[in-house]
Coordinates of C-alpha atoms in Angstrom, one line a residue:
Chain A
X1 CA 29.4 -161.0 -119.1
X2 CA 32.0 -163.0 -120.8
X3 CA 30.8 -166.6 -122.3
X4 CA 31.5 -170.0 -120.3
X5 CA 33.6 -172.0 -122.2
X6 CA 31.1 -175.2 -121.5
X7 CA 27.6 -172.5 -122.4
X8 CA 24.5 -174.7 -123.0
X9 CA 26.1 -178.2 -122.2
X10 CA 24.8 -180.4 -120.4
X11 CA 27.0 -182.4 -118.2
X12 CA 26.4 -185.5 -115.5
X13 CA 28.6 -185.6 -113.1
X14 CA 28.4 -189.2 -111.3
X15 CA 29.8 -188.7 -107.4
X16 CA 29.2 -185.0 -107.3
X17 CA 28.3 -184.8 -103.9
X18 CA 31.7 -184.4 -102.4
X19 CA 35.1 -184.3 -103.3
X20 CA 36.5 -184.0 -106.5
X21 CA 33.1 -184.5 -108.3
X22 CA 31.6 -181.7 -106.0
X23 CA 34.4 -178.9 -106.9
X24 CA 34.3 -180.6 -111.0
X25 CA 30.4 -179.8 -111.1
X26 CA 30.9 -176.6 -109.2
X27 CA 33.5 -175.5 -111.8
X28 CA 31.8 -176.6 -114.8
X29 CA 28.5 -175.0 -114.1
X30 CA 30.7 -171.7 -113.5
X31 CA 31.7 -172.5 -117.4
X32 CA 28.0 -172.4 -118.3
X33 CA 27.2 -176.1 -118.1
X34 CA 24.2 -177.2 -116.8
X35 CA 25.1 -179.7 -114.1
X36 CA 23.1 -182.9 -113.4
X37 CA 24.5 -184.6 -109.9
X38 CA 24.2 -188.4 -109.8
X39 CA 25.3 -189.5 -106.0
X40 CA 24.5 -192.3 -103.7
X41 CA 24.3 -189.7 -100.9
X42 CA 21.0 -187.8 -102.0
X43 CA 21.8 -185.0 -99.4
X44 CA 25.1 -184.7 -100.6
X45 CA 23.4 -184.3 -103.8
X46 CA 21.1 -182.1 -102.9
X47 CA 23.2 -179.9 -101.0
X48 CA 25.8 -179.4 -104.5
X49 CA 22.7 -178.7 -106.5
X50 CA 21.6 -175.7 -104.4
X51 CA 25.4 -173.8 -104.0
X52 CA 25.7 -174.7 -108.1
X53 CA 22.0 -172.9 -108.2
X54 CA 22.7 -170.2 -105.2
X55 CA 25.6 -169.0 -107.7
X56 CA 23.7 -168.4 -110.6
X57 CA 24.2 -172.0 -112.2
X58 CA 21.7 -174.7 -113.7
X59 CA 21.9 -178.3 -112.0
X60 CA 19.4 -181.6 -111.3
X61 CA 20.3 -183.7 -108.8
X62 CA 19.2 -187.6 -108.6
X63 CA 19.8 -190.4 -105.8
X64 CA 22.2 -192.9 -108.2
X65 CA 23.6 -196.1 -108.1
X66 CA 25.9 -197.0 -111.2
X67 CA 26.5 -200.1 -110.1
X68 CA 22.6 -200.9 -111.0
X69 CA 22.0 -201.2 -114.5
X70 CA 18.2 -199.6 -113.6
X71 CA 19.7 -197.1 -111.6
X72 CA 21.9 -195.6 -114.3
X73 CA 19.2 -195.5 -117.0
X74 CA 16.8 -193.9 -114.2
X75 CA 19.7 -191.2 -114.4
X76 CA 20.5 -190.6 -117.7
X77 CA 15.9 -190.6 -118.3
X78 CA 15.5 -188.0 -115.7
X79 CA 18.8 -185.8 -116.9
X80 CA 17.1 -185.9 -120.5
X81 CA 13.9 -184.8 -119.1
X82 CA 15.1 -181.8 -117.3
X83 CA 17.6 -180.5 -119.7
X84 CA 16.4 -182.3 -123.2
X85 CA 20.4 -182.8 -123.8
X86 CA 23.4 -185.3 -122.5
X87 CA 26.8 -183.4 -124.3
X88 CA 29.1 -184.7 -121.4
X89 CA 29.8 -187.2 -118.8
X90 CA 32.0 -187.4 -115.9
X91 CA 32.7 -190.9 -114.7
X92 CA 34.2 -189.9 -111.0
X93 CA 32.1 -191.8 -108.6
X94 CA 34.1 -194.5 -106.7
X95 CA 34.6 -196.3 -103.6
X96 CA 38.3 -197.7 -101.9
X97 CA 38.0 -200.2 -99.4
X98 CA 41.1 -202.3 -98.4
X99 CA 42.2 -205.6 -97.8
X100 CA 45.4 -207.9 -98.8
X101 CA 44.7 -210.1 -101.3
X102 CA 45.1 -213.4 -99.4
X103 CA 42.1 -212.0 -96.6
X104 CA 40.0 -209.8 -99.4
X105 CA 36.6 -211.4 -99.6
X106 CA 35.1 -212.5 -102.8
X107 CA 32.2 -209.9 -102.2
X108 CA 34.3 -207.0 -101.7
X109 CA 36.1 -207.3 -105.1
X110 CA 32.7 -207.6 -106.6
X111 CA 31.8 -204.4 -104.9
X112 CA 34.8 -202.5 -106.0
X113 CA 35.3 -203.7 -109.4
X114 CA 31.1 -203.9 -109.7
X115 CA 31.5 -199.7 -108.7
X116 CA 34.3 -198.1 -110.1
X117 CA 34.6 -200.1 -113.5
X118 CA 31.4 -201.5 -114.3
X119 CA 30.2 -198.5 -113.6
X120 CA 31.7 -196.7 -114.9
X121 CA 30.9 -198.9 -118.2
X122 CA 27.4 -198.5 -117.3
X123 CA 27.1 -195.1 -117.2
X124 CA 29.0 -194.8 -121.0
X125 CA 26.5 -197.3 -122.3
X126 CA 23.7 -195.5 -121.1
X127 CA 24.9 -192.3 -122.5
X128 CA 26.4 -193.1 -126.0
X129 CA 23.3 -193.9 -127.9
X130 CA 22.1 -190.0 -127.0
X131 CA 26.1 -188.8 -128.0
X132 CA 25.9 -190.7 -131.3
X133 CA 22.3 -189.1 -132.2
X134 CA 23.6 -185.4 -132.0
X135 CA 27.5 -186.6 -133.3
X136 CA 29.0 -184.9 -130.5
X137 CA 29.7 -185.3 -126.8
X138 CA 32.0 -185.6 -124.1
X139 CA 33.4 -188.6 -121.3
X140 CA 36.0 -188.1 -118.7
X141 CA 36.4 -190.7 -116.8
X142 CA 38.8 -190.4 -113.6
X143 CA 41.6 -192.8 -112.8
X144 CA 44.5 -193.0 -110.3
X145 CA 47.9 -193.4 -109.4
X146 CA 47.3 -196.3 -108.1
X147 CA 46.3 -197.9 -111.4
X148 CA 49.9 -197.5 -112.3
X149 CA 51.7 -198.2 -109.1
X150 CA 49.1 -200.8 -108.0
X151 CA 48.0 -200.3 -104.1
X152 CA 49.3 -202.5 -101.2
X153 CA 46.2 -203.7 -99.6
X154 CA 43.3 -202.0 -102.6
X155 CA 44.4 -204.5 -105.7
X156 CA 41.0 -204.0 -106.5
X157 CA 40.9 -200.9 -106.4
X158 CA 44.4 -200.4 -108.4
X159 CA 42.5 -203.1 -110.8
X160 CA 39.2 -201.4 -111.4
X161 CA 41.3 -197.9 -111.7
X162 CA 43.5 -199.5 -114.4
X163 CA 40.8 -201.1 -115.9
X164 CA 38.7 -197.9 -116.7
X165 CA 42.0 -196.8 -118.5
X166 CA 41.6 -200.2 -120.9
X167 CA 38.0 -199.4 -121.5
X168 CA 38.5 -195.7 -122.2
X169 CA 40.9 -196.2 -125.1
X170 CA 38.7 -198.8 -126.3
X171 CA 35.2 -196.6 -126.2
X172 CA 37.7 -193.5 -127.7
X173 CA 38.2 -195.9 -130.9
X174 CA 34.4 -196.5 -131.0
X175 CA 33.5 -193.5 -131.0
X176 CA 36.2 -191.4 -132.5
X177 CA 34.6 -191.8 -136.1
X178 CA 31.6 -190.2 -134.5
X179 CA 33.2 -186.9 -133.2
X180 CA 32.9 -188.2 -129.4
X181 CA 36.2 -188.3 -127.4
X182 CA 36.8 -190.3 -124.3
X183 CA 39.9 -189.8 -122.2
X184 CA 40.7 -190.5 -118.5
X185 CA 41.9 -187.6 -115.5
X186 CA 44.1 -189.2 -113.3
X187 CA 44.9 -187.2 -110.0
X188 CA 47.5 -188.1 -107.3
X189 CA 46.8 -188.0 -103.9
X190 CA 44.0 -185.3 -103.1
X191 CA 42.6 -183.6 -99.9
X192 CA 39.1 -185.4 -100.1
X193 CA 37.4 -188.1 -97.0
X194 CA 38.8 -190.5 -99.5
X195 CA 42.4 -190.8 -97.8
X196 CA 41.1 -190.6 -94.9
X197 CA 39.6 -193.6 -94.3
X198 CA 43.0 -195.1 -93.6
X199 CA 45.4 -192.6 -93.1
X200 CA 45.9 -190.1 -90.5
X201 CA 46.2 -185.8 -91.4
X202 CA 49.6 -186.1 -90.7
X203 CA 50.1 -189.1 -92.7
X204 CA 48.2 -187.6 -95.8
X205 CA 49.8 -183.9 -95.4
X206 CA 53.2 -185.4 -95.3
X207 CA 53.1 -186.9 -98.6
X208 CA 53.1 -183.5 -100.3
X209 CA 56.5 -183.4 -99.3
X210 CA 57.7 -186.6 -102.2
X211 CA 55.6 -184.5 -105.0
X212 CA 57.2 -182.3 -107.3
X213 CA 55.1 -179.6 -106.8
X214 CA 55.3 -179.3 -102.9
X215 CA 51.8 -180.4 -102.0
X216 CA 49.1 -182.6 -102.0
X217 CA 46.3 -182.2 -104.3
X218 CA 42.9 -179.8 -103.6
X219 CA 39.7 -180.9 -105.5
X220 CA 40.1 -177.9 -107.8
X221 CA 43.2 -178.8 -109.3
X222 CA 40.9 -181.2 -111.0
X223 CA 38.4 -178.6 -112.9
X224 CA 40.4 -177.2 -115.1
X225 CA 41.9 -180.3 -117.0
X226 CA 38.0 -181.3 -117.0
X227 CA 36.7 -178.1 -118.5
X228 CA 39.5 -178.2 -121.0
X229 CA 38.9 -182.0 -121.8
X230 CA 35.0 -181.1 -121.7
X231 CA 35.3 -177.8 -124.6
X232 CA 36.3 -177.2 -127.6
X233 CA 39.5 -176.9 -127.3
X234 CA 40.5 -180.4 -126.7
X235 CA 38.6 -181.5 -129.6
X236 CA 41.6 -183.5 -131.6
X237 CA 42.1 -185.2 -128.1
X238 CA 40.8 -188.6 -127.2
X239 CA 41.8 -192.0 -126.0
X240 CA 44.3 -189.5 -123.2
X241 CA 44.8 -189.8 -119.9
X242 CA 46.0 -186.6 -118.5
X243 CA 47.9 -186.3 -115.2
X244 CA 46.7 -183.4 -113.2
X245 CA 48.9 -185.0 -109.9
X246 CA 51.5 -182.1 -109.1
X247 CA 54.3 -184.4 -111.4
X248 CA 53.5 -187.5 -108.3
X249 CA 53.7 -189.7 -111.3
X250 CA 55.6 -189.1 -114.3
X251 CA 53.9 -191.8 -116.8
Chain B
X1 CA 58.7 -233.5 -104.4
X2 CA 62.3 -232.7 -105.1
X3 CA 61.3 -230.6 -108.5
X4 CA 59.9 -227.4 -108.6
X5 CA 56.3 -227.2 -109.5
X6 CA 54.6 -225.2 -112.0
X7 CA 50.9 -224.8 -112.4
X8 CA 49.6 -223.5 -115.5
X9 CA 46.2 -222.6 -115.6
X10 CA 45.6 -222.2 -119.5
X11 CA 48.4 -224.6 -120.4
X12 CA 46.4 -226.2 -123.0
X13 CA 45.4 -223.5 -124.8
X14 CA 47.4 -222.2 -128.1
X15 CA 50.2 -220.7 -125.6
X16 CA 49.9 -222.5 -122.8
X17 CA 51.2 -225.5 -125.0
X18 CA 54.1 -224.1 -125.6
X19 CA 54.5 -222.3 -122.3
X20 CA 54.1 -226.0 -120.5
X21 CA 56.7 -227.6 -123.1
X22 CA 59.2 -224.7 -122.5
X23 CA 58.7 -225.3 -118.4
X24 CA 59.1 -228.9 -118.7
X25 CA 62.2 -228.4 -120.4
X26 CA 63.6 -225.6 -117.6
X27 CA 62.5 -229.2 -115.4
X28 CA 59.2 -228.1 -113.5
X29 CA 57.1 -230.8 -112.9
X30 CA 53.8 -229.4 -114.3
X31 CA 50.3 -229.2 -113.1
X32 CA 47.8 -228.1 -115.9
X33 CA 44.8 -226.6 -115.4
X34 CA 42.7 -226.4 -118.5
X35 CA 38.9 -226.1 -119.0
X36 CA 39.3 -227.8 -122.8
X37 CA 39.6 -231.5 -121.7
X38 CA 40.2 -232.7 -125.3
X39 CA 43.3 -230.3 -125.6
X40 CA 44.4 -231.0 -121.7
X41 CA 44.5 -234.7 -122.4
X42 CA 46.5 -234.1 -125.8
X43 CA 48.9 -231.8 -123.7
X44 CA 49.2 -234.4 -120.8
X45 CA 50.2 -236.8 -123.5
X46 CA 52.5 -235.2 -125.1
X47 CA 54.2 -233.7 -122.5
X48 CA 54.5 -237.6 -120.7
X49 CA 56.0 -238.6 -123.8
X50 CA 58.8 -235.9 -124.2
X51 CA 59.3 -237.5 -120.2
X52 CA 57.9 -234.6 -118.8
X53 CA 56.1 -235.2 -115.1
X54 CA 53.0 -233.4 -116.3
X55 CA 49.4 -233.8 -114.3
X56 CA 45.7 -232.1 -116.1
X57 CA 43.2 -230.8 -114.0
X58 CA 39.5 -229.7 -115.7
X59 CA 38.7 -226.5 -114.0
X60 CA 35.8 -224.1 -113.6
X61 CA 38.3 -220.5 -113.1
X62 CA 35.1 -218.3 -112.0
X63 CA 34.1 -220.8 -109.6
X64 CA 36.4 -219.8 -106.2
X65 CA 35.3 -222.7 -104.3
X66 CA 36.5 -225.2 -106.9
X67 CA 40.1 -223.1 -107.1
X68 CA 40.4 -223.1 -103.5
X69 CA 39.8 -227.2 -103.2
X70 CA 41.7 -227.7 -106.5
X71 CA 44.9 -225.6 -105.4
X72 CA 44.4 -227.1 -101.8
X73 CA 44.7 -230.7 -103.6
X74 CA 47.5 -230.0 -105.8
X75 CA 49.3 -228.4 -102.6
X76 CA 49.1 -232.1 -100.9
X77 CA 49.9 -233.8 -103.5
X78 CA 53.0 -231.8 -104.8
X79 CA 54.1 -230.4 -101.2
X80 CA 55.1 -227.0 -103.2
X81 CA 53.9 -224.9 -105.4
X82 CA 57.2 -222.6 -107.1
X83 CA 55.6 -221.4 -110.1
X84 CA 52.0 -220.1 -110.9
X85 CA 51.6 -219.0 -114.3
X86 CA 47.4 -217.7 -115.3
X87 CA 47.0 -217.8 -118.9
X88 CA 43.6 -218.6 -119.2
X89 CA 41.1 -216.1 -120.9
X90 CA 40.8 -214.3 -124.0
X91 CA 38.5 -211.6 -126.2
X92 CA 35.2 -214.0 -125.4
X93 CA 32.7 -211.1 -126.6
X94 CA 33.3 -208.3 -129.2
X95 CA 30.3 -206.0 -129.3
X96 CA 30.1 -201.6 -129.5
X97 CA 29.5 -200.8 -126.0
X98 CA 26.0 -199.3 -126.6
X99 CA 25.1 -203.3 -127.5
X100 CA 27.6 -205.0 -125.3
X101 CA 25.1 -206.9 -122.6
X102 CA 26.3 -206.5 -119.0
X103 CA 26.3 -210.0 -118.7
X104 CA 28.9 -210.8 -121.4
X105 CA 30.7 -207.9 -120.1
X106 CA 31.3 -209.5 -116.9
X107 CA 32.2 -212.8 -118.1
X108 CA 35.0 -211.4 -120.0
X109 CA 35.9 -210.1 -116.7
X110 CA 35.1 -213.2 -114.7
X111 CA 37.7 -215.0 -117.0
X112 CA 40.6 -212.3 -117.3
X113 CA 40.6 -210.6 -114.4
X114 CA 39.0 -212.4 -111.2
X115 CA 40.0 -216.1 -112.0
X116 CA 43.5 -214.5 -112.1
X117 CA 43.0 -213.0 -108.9
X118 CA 41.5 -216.3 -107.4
X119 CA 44.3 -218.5 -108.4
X120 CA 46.4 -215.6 -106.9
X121 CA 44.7 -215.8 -103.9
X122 CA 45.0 -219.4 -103.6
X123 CA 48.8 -220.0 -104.1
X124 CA 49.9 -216.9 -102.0
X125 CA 49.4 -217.7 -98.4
X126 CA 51.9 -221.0 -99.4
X127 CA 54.5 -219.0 -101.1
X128 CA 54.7 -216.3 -98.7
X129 CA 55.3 -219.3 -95.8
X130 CA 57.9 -220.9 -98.0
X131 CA 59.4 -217.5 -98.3
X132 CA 59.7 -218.0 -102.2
X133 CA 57.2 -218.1 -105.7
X134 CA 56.6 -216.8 -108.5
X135 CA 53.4 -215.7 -110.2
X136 CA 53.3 -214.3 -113.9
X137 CA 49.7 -213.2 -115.2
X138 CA 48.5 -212.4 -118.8
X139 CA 47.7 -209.3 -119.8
X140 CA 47.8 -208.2 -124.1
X141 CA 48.4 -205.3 -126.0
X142 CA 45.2 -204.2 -125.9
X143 CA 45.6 -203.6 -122.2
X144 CA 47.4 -200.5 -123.6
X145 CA 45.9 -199.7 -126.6
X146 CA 42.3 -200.7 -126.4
X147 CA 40.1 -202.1 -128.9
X148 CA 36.8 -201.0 -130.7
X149 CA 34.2 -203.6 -129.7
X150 CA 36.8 -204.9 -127.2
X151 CA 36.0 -202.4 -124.2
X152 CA 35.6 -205.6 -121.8
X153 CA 38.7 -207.4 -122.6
X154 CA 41.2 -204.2 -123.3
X155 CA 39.3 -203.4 -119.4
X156 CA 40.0 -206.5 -118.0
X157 CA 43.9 -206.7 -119.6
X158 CA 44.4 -203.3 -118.3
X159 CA 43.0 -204.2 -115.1
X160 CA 45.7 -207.4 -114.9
X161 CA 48.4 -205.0 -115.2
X162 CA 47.5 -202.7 -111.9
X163 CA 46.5 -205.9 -110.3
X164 CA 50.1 -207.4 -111.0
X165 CA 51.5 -204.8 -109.3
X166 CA 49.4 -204.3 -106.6
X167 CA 49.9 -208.1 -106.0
X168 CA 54.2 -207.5 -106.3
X169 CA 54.0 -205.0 -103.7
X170 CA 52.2 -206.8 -100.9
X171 CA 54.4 -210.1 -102.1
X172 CA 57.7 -208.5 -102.1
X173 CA 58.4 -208.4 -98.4
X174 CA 58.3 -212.1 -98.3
X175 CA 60.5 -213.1 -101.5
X176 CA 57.5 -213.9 -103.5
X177 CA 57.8 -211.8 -107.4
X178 CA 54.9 -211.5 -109.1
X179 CA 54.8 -210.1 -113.1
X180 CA 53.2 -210.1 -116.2
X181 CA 53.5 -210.7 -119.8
X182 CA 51.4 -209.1 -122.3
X183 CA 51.8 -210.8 -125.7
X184 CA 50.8 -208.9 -129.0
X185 CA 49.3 -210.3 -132.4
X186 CA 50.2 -214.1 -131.9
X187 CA 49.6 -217.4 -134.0
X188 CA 47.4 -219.2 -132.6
X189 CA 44.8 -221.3 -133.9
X190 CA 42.0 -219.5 -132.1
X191 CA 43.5 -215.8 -132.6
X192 CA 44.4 -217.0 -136.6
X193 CA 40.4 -218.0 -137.3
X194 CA 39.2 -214.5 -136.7
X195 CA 40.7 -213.2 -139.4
X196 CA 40.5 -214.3 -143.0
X197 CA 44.1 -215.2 -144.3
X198 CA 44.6 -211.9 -146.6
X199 CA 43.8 -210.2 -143.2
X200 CA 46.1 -212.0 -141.0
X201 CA 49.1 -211.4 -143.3
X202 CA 48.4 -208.1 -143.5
X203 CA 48.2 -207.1 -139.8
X204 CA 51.0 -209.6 -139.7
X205 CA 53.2 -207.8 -141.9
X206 CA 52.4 -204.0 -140.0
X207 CA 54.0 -205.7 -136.9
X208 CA 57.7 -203.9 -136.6
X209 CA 59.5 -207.3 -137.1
X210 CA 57.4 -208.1 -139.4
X211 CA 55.6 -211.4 -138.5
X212 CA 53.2 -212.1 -135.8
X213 CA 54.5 -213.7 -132.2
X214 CA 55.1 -217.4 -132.0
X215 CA 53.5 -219.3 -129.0
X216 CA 56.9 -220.3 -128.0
X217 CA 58.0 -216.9 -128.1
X218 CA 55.5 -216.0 -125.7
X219 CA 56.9 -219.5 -124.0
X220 CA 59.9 -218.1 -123.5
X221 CA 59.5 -214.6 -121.9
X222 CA 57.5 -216.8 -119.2
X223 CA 60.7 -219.0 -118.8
X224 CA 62.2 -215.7 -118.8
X225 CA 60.1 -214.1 -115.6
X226 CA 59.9 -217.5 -114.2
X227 CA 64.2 -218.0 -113.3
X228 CA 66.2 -216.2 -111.4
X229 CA 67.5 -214.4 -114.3
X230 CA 64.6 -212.2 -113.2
X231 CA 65.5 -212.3 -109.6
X232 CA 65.1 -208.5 -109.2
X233 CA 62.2 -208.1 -111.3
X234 CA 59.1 -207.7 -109.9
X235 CA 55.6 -205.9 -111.1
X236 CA 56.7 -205.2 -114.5
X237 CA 55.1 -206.4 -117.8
X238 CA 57.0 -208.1 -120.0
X239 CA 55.7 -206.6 -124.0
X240 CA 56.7 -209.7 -126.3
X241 CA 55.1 -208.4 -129.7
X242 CA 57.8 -208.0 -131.9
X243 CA 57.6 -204.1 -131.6
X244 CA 53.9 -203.5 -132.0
X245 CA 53.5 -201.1 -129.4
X246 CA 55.5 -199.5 -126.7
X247 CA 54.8 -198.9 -123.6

């Protein structure tokens, strides 16, 4: 059997029970990696760990909130005890509410900034100290278009999506004397419940039509700029954020 | 009141001196919000001497009751409020991430990135209905770049930048522009004392043109974005580091 390009990693994947964090973990356990899902949902969780297990692959699965300080070093505690290792982390989990600006209330920015960047932030912290021990190790944090278009009605969300792109490059110089690299995936619009929550099929379908390549994006145009990113072949790369979007945005 | 108005929140602060100065001269009648008292009195004064109409308010930016009722206040009092300019903030806390306390981490944020989005918030609904405005937020270099032991303020910079444009688009429909600028390595008293003077001339000297920025060159891209020489700019950031990076 031929080797997995990610054989005897270890990787948490934060927001792995659906979406783009589902089909990354899926994907990188296929590589070899053994797969520890941190999701809110813990059947969603569940549910990724036993398809990632029913095809032959290693994963844990643990109930997480990375906006709790507690919750994330439950996660990283409980990853180290089942696989003794951290090598990589994927920062995907991430919520998108909307409001304008002039109606959004005070507690909804919290919440959005409080998930998708602070937690983001929260999860790195909680795994560098383990990285820096072994002088090696892996985050790939996801972005979006909308932190470089901004989004009518989700300046929060635009915000906290920019934001992890600041405190990427920023981690990539701290740790780049170390041998740890740190870059950001950014998709464009993917085929996930995300859009859906305010947009109808048609509405979501239609937009493949303005993108380069013809068509939205599927969660598994994601996994392969992550398994690259997460091997050894992107080892001169870091502080990058890499556009997997079908040419959506041309940055 | 017949002039425009201008409130600077910041404008006592190493640029928001000259930013102020530069905005009394374009004629704004000022409104400076400042949480150094010392320095906002020292600004009032001088600006009032130069026979600039200039008025200081101390302000709490994290605190969104207290910008609501202080924007609310200067609202009456002025009738209009043309130009809103958020300057306030800065590095606050430099630690490696693995020691960098979530509390400090969120201040930095506090004071970048959500008292910009609060005095946002509280000038819009007024410059939508007068069917005019203009809003120019801070963001820095290391919004691009990043910094080592800066992951909370490169975040929050960053973060200013999506915001900004975020901010442009749901303005745009109602005449309202809304941009940023993002100084580089600039001489001010606070930036100046973190570095030892070898240091400073050094990093100086590696900017492209050679010197660090001026406050009033930073002044003047904000005069810049503020007129309606920038009529048809909106969401953009305005880089005035003498080359430092691109972006």
């Amino acid at each position: 059997m031929k080797m997995g390009r990610l054989e005897n990693r270890v990787a948490i994947v934060t927001g792995a029970g659906q979406g783009i964090g589902r089909a990354i973990a899926l994907g990188m356990a296929r590589e070899g990696a053994s797969i520890f899902i941190a999701d809110i949902n813990a059947a969603n969780a569940a549910t990724v760990k036993q398809e990632i297990t029913a095809q032959g692959g290693r994963a844990g699965a643990l109930c997480s909130d990375i906006s709790e300080e507690q919750s994330v070093r439950a996660m990283v505690d409980v990853a180290l005890k089942e696989f003794q290792r951290i090598d990589i982390l994927v920062n995907n989990a991430g919520m998108f509410p909307t409001s304008p600006v002039e109606e959004m209330q005070e507690e909804e920015w919290d919440r959005v900034i409080g998930t998708n960047l602070v937690g983001t932030f929260l999860c790195s912290k909680a795994v560098v100290p383990h990285l820096l021990a072994q002088r090696s190790g892996r985050i790939i944090s996801l972005t979006s278009g909308r932190a470089f278009q901004g989004a009518k009605n989700g300046a929060h969300y635009a915000a906290s999506k920019a934001g992890i792109i600041g405190f990427s490059k920023s981690l990539a110089l701290e740790l780049a004397p170390h041998g740890i690299t740190v870059n950001v995936l950014c998709p464009g619009i993917t085929d996930t419940s995300q859009p859906r929550g305010h947009q109808t099929e048609e509405q979501i379908y239609s937009q493949g039509q303005r993108i380069p390549l013809g068509r939205i994006g599927q969660p598994e145009d994601l996994v392969g700029p992550t398994i690259f990113l997460a091997s050894d072949a992107a080892r001169f790369i870091t502080g990058q954020t890499i556009l997997a979007n079908g040419g959506g945005i041309m940055w | 009141m017949e002039k425009k108005v201008a409130v600077v929140n910041g404008g006592a602060g190493g640029i928001g001196r000259a930013v102020v100065r530069r905005l009394g001269e374009a004629g704004y009648a000022l409104f400076i919000l400042d949480k150094n008292e010392q320095a906002g009195g020292e600004t009032l004064e001088e600006l009032r001497q130069q026979g600039y109409q200039a008025d200081y308010h101390v302000v709490e930016l994290t605190n969104a009751a207290e910008i609501k009722t202080l924007f609310a206040a200067i609202q009456r009092e002025a009738g209009r409020i043309d130009l809103l300019v958020n300057l306030a903030g800065g590095t606050l806390h430099k630690h490696p991430v693995q020691e960098f306390p979530l509390a400090e981490w969120i201040e930095v944020l506090n004071v970048n990135l959500k008292a910009t989005f609060l005095c946002c918030q509280a000038v819009c609904k007024l410059m939508r209905e007068r069917k005019a405005g203009v809003i120019i937020n801070t963001s820095s270099n290391f919004g691009i770049t990043g910094g080592a032991g800066r992951t909370a303020y490169a975040a929050s910079k960053a973060a200013v930048i999506a915001f900004t444009k975020s901010l442009a688009l749901e303005m745009a429909p109602h005449g309202v522009r809304v941009n940023a600028i993002a100084p580089g390595l600039t001489a001010t008293a606070r930036v100046m004392g973190g570095y030892d003077k070898a240091e400073w001339q050094r990093r100086a000297r590696q900017i492209p043109m050679g010197r660090a920025a001026h406050p009033s060159d930073i002044a003047e891209g904000v005069a810049f974005l503020a007129s309606d020489d920038a009529g048809y700019t909106t969401g953009q950031t305005l880089h005035v580091n003498g080359g430092m990076i691109f972006n």
